[in-house]
Coordinates of C-alpha atoms in Angstrom, one line a residue:
M23 CA -3.6 -8.4 -0.2
G24 CA -3.8 -11.2 2.4
E25 CA -6.7 -12.8 0.6
M26 CA -4.8 -12.8 -2.6
G27 CA -1.6 -14.2 -1.0
F28 CA 0.6 -11.2 -1.6
L29 CA 1.9 -10.8 1.9
G30 CA 5.2 -12.7 2.6
A31 CA 4.4 -14.6 -0.6
N32 CA 7.9 -16.2 -0.9
L33 CA 7.8 -17.7 2.6
P34 CA 6.8 -21.3 3.2
T35 CA 3.2 -22.4 3.2
E36 CA 3.8 -24.0 6.6
Y37 CA 3.0 -20.7 8.3
G38 CA 0.2 -19.5 6.0
A39 CA 2.2 -17.9 3.3
S40 CA 1.9 -18.6 -0.4
G41 CA 5.3 -20.3 -0.9
V42 CA 5.8 -18.9 -4.4
S43 CA 9.3 -18.6 -6.0
N44 CA 11.3 -15.5 -5.5
V45 CA 10.9 -14.6 -9.2
A46 CA 7.1 -14.7 -8.8
Y47 CA 7.4 -12.7 -5.6
G48 CA 9.4 -10.1 -7.5
L49 CA 6.6 -9.9 -10.1
I50 CA 4.1 -9.2 -7.4
M51 CA 6.2 -6.3 -6.2
Y52 CA 6.5 -5.1 -9.7
E53 CA 2.8 -5.0 -10.3
L54 CA 2.1 -3.3 -6.9
E55 CA 4.6 -0.5 -7.6
R56 CA 3.3 0.0 -11.1
I57 CA 0.3 1.3 -9.2
D58 CA 2.2 3.2 -6.5
S59 CA 5.5 2.9 -4.5
G60 CA 3.6 3.3 -1.2
F61 CA 1.3 0.5 -2.2
R62 CA 4.3 -1.8 -2.7
S63 CA 6.0 -0.5 0.4
F64 CA 3.1 -1.8 2.6
A65 CA 3.5 -5.3 1.2
S66 CA 7.3 -5.1 1.3
V67 CA 7.4 -4.2 5.0
Q68 CA 4.8 -6.7 5.9
G69 CA 6.6 -9.6 4.2
A70 CA 10.3 -8.8 4.1
L71 CA 10.7 -6.7 7.3
V72 CA 8.1 -8.2 9.6
M73 CA 7.3 -11.8 8.5
Y74 CA 10.8 -12.6 7.4
P75 CA 12.6 -11.7 10.7
I76 CA 10.0 -13.7 12.6
Y77 CA 10.4 -16.7 10.3
R78 CA 14.2 -16.4 10.2
Y79 CA 15.0 -15.5 13.8
G80 CA 11.9 -16.2 15.8
S81 CA 11.0 -19.1 18.1
E82 CA 8.5 -21.7 16.9
E83 CA 5.9 -20.2 19.2
Q84 CA 6.4 -16.8 17.7
K85 CA 6.2 -18.2 14.1
R86 CA 2.9 -19.9 14.8
T87 CA 1.5 -17.0 16.8
Y88 CA 2.2 -14.2 14.3
L89 CA 3.0 -15.5 10.8
P90 CA -0.5 -16.9 9.8
Q91 CA -2.2 -13.7 10.9
L92 CA 0.3 -11.5 9.1
A93 CA 0.1 -13.6 5.9
A94 CA -3.7 -13.3 6.0
G95 CA -3.7 -9.5 6.6
Q96 CA -5.4 -9.9 9.9
M97 CA -2.5 -8.3 11.6
I98 CA -0.2 -5.5 10.4
G99 CA 3.4 -5.0 11.3
C100 CA 6.1 -2.4 11.1
F101 CA 9.9 -2.5 11.3
G102 CA 11.8 -0.1 13.6
L103 CA 15.5 0.2 12.8
T104 CA 16.1 3.7 11.5
E105 CA 16.5 6.6 14.0
H106 CA 16.9 10.3 13.8
D107 CA 20.7 10.0 14.0
G108 CA 21.0 6.5 12.6
G109 CA 19.9 6.0 9.0
S110 CA 22.8 4.9 6.8
D111 CA 24.7 4.1 10.1
P112 CA 22.3 1.8 12.0
G113 CA 25.0 0.8 14.4
A114 CA 24.7 4.2 15.9
M115 CA 21.3 3.4 17.3
K116 CA 20.4 4.8 20.7
T117 CA 17.4 2.6 21.5
R118 CA 18.1 0.3 24.5
A119 CA 16.6 -2.9 25.8
R120 CA 17.3 -3.2 29.5
R121 CA 16.8 -6.6 31.1
D122 CA 14.6 -6.6 34.2
G123 CA 13.9 -10.1 35.5
E124 CA 11.7 -11.9 33.0
S125 CA 11.1 -8.7 31.0
Y126 CA 12.9 -6.2 28.8
I127 CA 12.3 -2.5 29.1
L128 CA 12.7 -0.6 25.8
N129 CA 13.5 3.1 25.5
G130 CA 14.2 5.0 22.3
V131 CA 12.8 6.7 19.2
K132 CA 12.6 5.3 15.7
M133 CA 12.0 7.4 12.6
W134 CA 10.5 7.1 9.1
I135 CA 8.7 3.9 9.9
T136 CA 6.3 2.6 7.3
N137 CA 2.9 1.4 8.7
G138 CA 3.8 2.7 12.2
N139 CA 0.4 4.2 13.0
I140 CA -1.6 1.2 11.7
A141 CA 0.6 -1.6 13.0
D142 CA -0.5 -4.1 15.6
I143 CA 3.1 -5.2 16.2
A144 CA 6.5 -3.6 15.7
I145 CA 9.8 -5.4 15.1
I146 CA 12.0 -3.1 17.2
W147 CA 15.8 -3.3 17.0
A148 CA 17.6 -2.2 20.2
K149 CA 21.0 -2.7 22.0
D150 CA 20.9 -4.9 25.1
D151 CA 22.9 -4.6 28.3
D152 CA 25.9 -6.0 26.4
D153 CA 25.6 -3.6 23.5
V154 CA 24.4 -6.4 21.2
V155 CA 21.7 -5.5 18.7
R156 CA 18.6 -7.6 19.3
G157 CA 15.1 -7.8 17.7
F158 CA 11.9 -7.7 19.7
V159 CA 8.2 -8.2 18.7
V160 CA 6.5 -5.4 20.4
P161 CA 2.7 -5.1 20.5
T162 CA 1.9 -1.5 19.7
D163 CA -0.8 -1.3 22.4
T164 CA 1.9 -1.8 25.1
P165 CA 2.0 1.0 27.6
G166 CA 4.7 3.6 26.8
F167 CA 4.6 2.9 23.0
Q168 CA 3.4 5.8 20.9
A169 CA 3.3 6.2 17.1
N170 CA 3.3 9.8 15.7
H171 CA 2.0 10.2 12.2
I172 CA 4.5 12.1 9.9
K173 CA 2.4 14.4 7.7
H174 CA 3.0 17.1 5.1
K175 CA 4.9 14.7 2.8
M176 CA 5.4 15.4 -0.9
S177 CA 6.4 11.7 -1.5
M178 CA 4.9 8.4 -0.5
R179 CA 1.6 10.1 0.2
A180 CA -0.3 6.8 -0.1
S181 CA 1.9 5.2 2.6
V182 CA 1.6 5.6 6.4
T183 CA 4.9 7.0 7.8
S184 CA 5.6 7.3 11.5
E185 CA 7.9 8.1 14.3
L186 CA 7.9 5.5 17.1
V187 CA 8.5 6.6 20.6
M188 CA 9.2 4.1 23.4
D189 CA 9.2 5.2 27.0
E190 CA 9.8 2.4 29.5
V191 CA 8.0 -0.1 27.3
R192 CA 8.0 -3.3 29.2
I193 CA 7.6 -6.6 27.3
P194 CA 8.1 -10.2 28.3
A195 CA 11.6 -11.6 27.6
S196 CA 9.8 -14.2 25.4
Q197 CA 9.1 -11.4 22.9
M198 CA 12.8 -11.2 21.9
L199 CA 13.6 -12.9 18.6
P200 CA 16.0 -15.5 20.1
E201 CA 18.3 -15.9 17.1
T202 CA 19.0 -12.2 16.6
R203 CA 22.6 -11.3 17.6
G204 CA 24.1 -8.2 16.1
L205 CA 23.5 -5.9 13.1
S206 CA 23.7 -8.8 10.6
A207 CA 20.1 -9.8 11.6
P208 CA 18.3 -6.5 10.7
L209 CA 20.6 -6.1 7.6
S210 CA 19.6 -9.5 6.4
C211 CA 16.0 -8.3 6.5
L212 CA 16.9 -5.3 4.5
T213 CA 18.4 -7.5 1.9
Q214 CA 15.0 -9.2 1.5
A215 CA 13.3 -5.9 1.1
R216 CA 15.8 -4.5 -1.3
Y217 CA 15.3 -7.5 -3.5
G218 CA 11.6 -6.6 -3.8
I219 CA 12.5 -3.0 -4.5
A220 CA 14.7 -4.0 -7.4
W221 CA 11.7 -5.4 -9.0
G222 CA 9.1 -2.9 -7.8
A223 CA 10.9 0.2 -9.2
L224 CA 10.7 -1.3 -12.7
G225 CA 6.9 -1.3 -12.3
A226 CA 7.0 2.4 -11.7
L227 CA 9.3 2.8 -14.7
E228 CA 6.8 1.0 -16.9
A229 CA 4.0 3.3 -15.7
V230 CA 5.8 6.5 -16.5
Y231 CA 7.1 5.1 -19.8
E232 CA 3.6 4.1 -21.0
D233 CA 2.3 7.5 -19.8
A234 CA 5.0 9.4 -21.8
L235 CA 4.6 7.2 -24.9
S236 CA 0.9 7.7 -25.0
F237 CA 1.1 11.4 -24.5
S238 CA 3.8 11.9 -27.1
Q239 CA 1.7 10.1 -29.7
H240 CA -1.3 12.3 -29.1
R241 CA 0.3 15.7 -28.4
S242 CA 1.2 17.6 -31.6
T243 CA 3.4 20.6 -32.1
F244 CA 4.0 22.2 -35.5
D245 CA 1.4 19.8 -37.0
K246 CA 3.3 16.7 -36.0
P247 CA 3.1 14.4 -32.9
I248 CA 6.0 15.0 -30.6
A249 CA 6.7 11.3 -30.8
S250 CA 8.2 12.0 -34.2
R251 CA 10.9 14.3 -32.6
Q252 CA 14.3 12.8 -32.3
L253 CA 14.8 14.2 -28.7
V254 CA 11.6 12.7 -27.5
Q255 CA 12.4 9.3 -29.1
T256 CA 15.8 9.4 -27.4
K257 CA 14.1 9.7 -24.0
L258 CA 11.7 6.9 -24.8
V259 CA 14.4 4.6 -26.1
D260 CA 16.5 5.2 -23.0
M261 CA 13.5 4.4 -20.8
V262 CA 12.6 1.1 -22.5
T263 CA 16.3 0.1 -22.7
D264 CA 16.8 0.7 -19.0
H265 CA 13.6 -1.2 -18.2
T266 CA 14.7 -4.2 -20.3
N267 CA 18.2 -4.2 -18.7
G268 CA 16.6 -3.8 -15.2
L269 CA 14.2 -6.7 -15.7
L270 CA 17.1 -9.0 -16.8
L271 CA 19.1 -8.0 -13.7
A272 CA 16.1 -8.5 -11.4
W273 CA 15.2 -11.9 -13.0
R274 CA 18.8 -13.1 -12.7
L275 CA 18.9 -12.0 -9.1
G276 CA 15.6 -14.0 -8.5
V277 CA 17.1 -17.1 -10.1
L278 CA 20.2 -16.8 -7.8
K279 CA 17.9 -16.2 -4.8
D280 CA 15.8 -19.3 -5.6
A281 CA 19.1 -21.3 -5.9
G282 CA 20.3 -20.0 -2.5
T283 CA 23.4 -18.4 -4.1
M284 CA 22.4 -14.7 -4.1
H285 CA 24.9 -12.4 -2.3
H286 CA 23.8 -9.2 -0.6
T287 CA 26.2 -7.1 -2.7
Q288 CA 24.3 -8.3 -5.8
V289 CA 21.1 -7.0 -4.3
S290 CA 22.9 -3.7 -3.6
M291 CA 23.7 -3.5 -7.3
A292 CA 20.2 -4.2 -8.4
K293 CA 18.5 -1.8 -5.9
R294 CA 21.0 1.0 -6.7
K295 CA 20.7 0.7 -10.5
N296 CA 17.0 -0.1 -11.0
V297 CA 15.7 2.6 -8.7
R298 CA 18.0 5.3 -10.1
V299 CA 17.0 4.4 -13.7
A300 CA 13.4 4.4 -12.7
L301 CA 13.8 7.9 -11.1
N302 CA 15.6 9.2 -14.2
A303 CA 12.8 7.8 -16.4
A304 CA 10.2 9.5 -14.4
R305 CA 12.1 12.8 -14.8
S306 CA 12.3 12.3 -18.5
A307 CA 8.7 11.3 -18.7
R308 CA 7.8 14.6 -16.9
E309 CA 9.8 16.5 -19.5
I310 CA 7.9 14.8 -22.4
L311 CA 4.6 15.6 -20.7
G312 CA 5.5 19.3 -20.3
G313 CA 3.1 21.3 -18.1
S314 CA 0.7 18.3 -18.0
G315 CA 3.5 16.4 -16.2
I316 CA 3.0 18.3 -13.0
T317 CA -0.7 17.5 -12.7
L318 CA -2.2 14.5 -11.0
E319 CA -4.2 13.8 -14.2
H320 CA -1.0 11.8 -15.1
P321 CA 0.8 9.4 -12.7
T322 CA 4.3 10.6 -13.6
I323 CA 4.9 13.3 -11.1
R324 CA 3.5 11.0 -8.3
H325 CA 5.8 8.2 -9.3
M326 CA 8.7 10.7 -9.7
L327 CA 8.3 12.0 -6.1
N328 CA 7.8 8.5 -4.7
L329 CA 11.0 7.3 -6.4
E330 CA 12.9 10.1 -4.7
T331 CA 12.1 8.3 -1.4
V332 CA 12.7 4.8 -2.9
D333 CA 16.1 6.0 -4.0
T334 CA 16.8 7.1 -0.4
Y335 CA 15.4 4.4 1.8
E336 CA 16.7 0.8 2.3
G337 CA 20.2 2.2 1.6
T338 CA 20.8 5.4 -0.4
H339 CA 22.3 5.3 -3.9
D340 CA 25.6 6.5 -2.5
V341 CA 25.7 4.0 0.3
H342 CA 25.1 1.1 -2.1
T343 CA 27.9 2.5 -4.3
L344 CA 30.3 2.2 -1.4
I345 CA 29.1 -1.3 -0.5
L346 CA 29.9 -2.4 -4.1
G347 CA 33.1 -0.5 -4.1
R348 CA 34.2 -2.2 -0.9
D349 CA 33.3 -5.6 -2.4
I350 CA 35.3 -4.8 -5.6
T351 CA 38.4 -3.3 -4.1
G352 CA 38.6 -4.6 -0.6
H353 CA 38.8 -1.1 0.8
N354 CA 36.0 0.3 3.0
A355 CA 35.1 3.9 2.1
L356 CA 32.0 3.9 4.4
V357 CA 34.1 4.7 7.5

């Protein structure tokens, strides 16, 4: 991926990235997720959740130290925000960063961390002595840092998912991202990742639609292909309509992002809508495939189970609903 320029592709070329437009970046995410959501997740985390915070909030030294290696795929990163008791409510995080002279000492546990067991560095979010959320670049070989591989998953099986445990992890104070102050910093990173997801989910939708369409044209019942049945055609029409609408939404979002006028609530709308219609399409495709739909001879069940995770992470469907509701009405139903 690094050799092809896929990692952090929409960041400036100054630090080794490709510098492509946000629409082009979205298309990369689309094609990666057409293969597998876990495949796209690897690139999303590397670019939007590791490279972006270093670019946006890091010192010049941090940018020049890490970004070229991350862009080239010579270094892998992960993003530690979610905790066992702090998913949709990241402000409830318990991870602490205690100042000790010219060092910070980190203690806490992060959960559901993509790339955790293969990462060279982790972007860890923790509350400092003043209860302000700060970001830190933590080398994963630092004493006291441990990544535990989460196994027995029925979803995102191509993706490495981990629990990160930090026990008296001492890092130089210079490893703090100096411009991070408060939850707005990690949330801005999630906005970048959600943008890529809004595109990527449509790649998965295309994959299950093509699988179902092909199957329906070759599978016959009562001497006719099931593609000739009205109920099957209804499912296919819904899939291709949702795909078309979703692409228009993602494209418009990309245009706004390139113009610097995109708002995070617009990203919530796109992530919420495009992932849910992709998940529904995968379920409909599985129905068209019948018994064949539960086998790995077809990609549909794999995409369907992956999309259950995509519908949950980076803000659940319900949480994005409330974010949009707050923006529309001015009333906060989240708390």
